Amino acid sequence: MKSCFFRRCSFGLLHASLILGPATAVEVAGVNVTFADYSGPAILSVKATDKYELRINVDPQSEQKALTLQIELPIAGPNTWPFIDVAVLDSKANAVLVRRGGIDWHKLLITVPPERSTFRVHAVEPSGDRPLLRSENERHVTDLRTGVSATISKWYDGRRAALSIRFDDSHPTHLSKAIPILNEYGFRGTFMVNPAGHPPNSLRRSAFEDHRGDWEAVAVRGDHEFANHTMNHRGAQDDESMDYEVGEAAKAIWKLFPRRSKLAALNLGGGTQWVTTKPLRYYLDRYHLFDASANSTGMDDAYGARVATFQKLLEDHIERGLWYKVHYHYIGDGLSSSEANFRAALNIAKEHQDRLWIAGMADIYKYETERRGARLEIRNKSEFQGTLKLSCTTEMELYDQPLTMDVTIPKSWATERVVITDHNAKEIDVRVLPSSDGVVLRFDVMPADAEYTIEKKLHPI
């Protein structure tokens, strides 16, 4: 297993020594701490004791009722916190129940008794092994003797940017509208499903259960990706119920895709509340998930000008070479997104398809993670032959998305005389592309440690 270290460092002297006096609302290094919906006598003070660590003291004064302490962590800028790794302890180092919204995990709500209390809010070092992150220049190499260079393409198949199209809540229109239309365009979607049979305290079957056979057929075809939207989309009130909601949904998806990687996207769902003593990372690692709650454009018509917004943001992401995420709820006239607007957005994506990798969220996340943890080395055996070495820090059990390699050969090498082979001397199929620097030989490889031989044949093949 590959591993890396969770880095922690202290604030500068100003923040490390900063203790704010009694108040009802405090901001320290971008973290806002306040009492929610409260204007009584209770006061608080906050000290930054380390980077990603605060000590909060609450003095209820004459207050007789329990208070709600609200902590909002910064998710952008120089003081950004790793909010999925944050836990809260009391003065005895016991884990505290924290309430958060499904898509607002950086906003913490803590119930405080009407007595003097101290809380430690801190980022916990992730447990288990994690892929190493390597520098960008380790993914580009050049052999000075032969002039051959190689790089791992930013996105699969050398596309300029990536686009994922997500659908929430396993609604029947995903089966009747979204999937047939996506198939018509040749696009792959990500479907956030709630795979419970009967929601708690209900005699009605879930929307997923009502159409389970159809969802199973989609899974068998494998054209689209399923993701974790929890079992019932109802939130949780303790560790046990949260583990059930997240974990059982994960297991249900694994059962639907028994021969695929277990890695999937997780979105806990808007409008839900989750109470747990554990950081979100605990559930992500336990069930092979990654957080997909942020940085996605909602495509419901109620937001207004969705098609124009989609076009503008998509073009911006293509220009910057980034991953653009959008999400839908229900497709159809009179529903959250009309079929006409849905098709209009897909038409725009189709116009840019030669520059876009349109794929499932897990496919894109895997590629991005694999690439960030990969390194290339090149060495020559002669002026006519070189060896390209790929090293990866991801495990193929979860990270199985092929990477795209681009090998640029000098103009003096005739492409019909260049062969790339794997460690078994098996010739690899390449796609030949023109380049201002020579000719690019593009091919796809699995994200695993391997060596490839690049050879200029002295005689025509």
mmCIF file with all atom_site columns, C-alpha atoms in Angstrom, residues 205 224 233 287 289:
data_model
loop_
_atom_site.group_PDB
_atom_site.id
_atom_site.type_symbol
_atom_site.label_atom_id
_atom_site.label_alt_id
_atom_site.label_comp_id
_atom_site.label_asym_id
_atom_site.label_entity_id
_atom_site.label_seq_id
_atom_site.pdbx_PDB_ins_code
_atom_site.Cartn_x
_atom_site.Cartn_y
_atom_site.Cartn_z
_atom_site.occupancy
_atom_site.B_iso_or_equiv
_atom_site.pdbx_formal_charge
_atom_site.auth_seq_id
_atom_site.auth_comp_id
_atom_site.auth_asym_id
_atom_site.auth_atom_id
_atom_site.pdbx_PDB_model_num
ATOM 1 C CA . ARG A 1 205 ? -41.848 1.833  -1.278  1.00 0.00 ? 205 ARG A CA 1
ATOM 2 C CA . HIS A 1 224 ? -23.861 5.035  -16.743 1.00 0.00 ? 224 HIS A CA 1
ATOM 3 C CA . HIS A 1 233 ? -32.160 10.941 1.796   1.00 0.00 ? 233 HIS A CA 1
ATOM 4 C CA . TYR A 1 287 ? -16.950 2.937  2.232   1.00 0.00 ? 287 TYR A CA 1
ATOM 5 C CA . LEU A 1 289 ? -16.212 7.263  -1.323  1.00 0.00 ? 289 LEU A CA 1
#
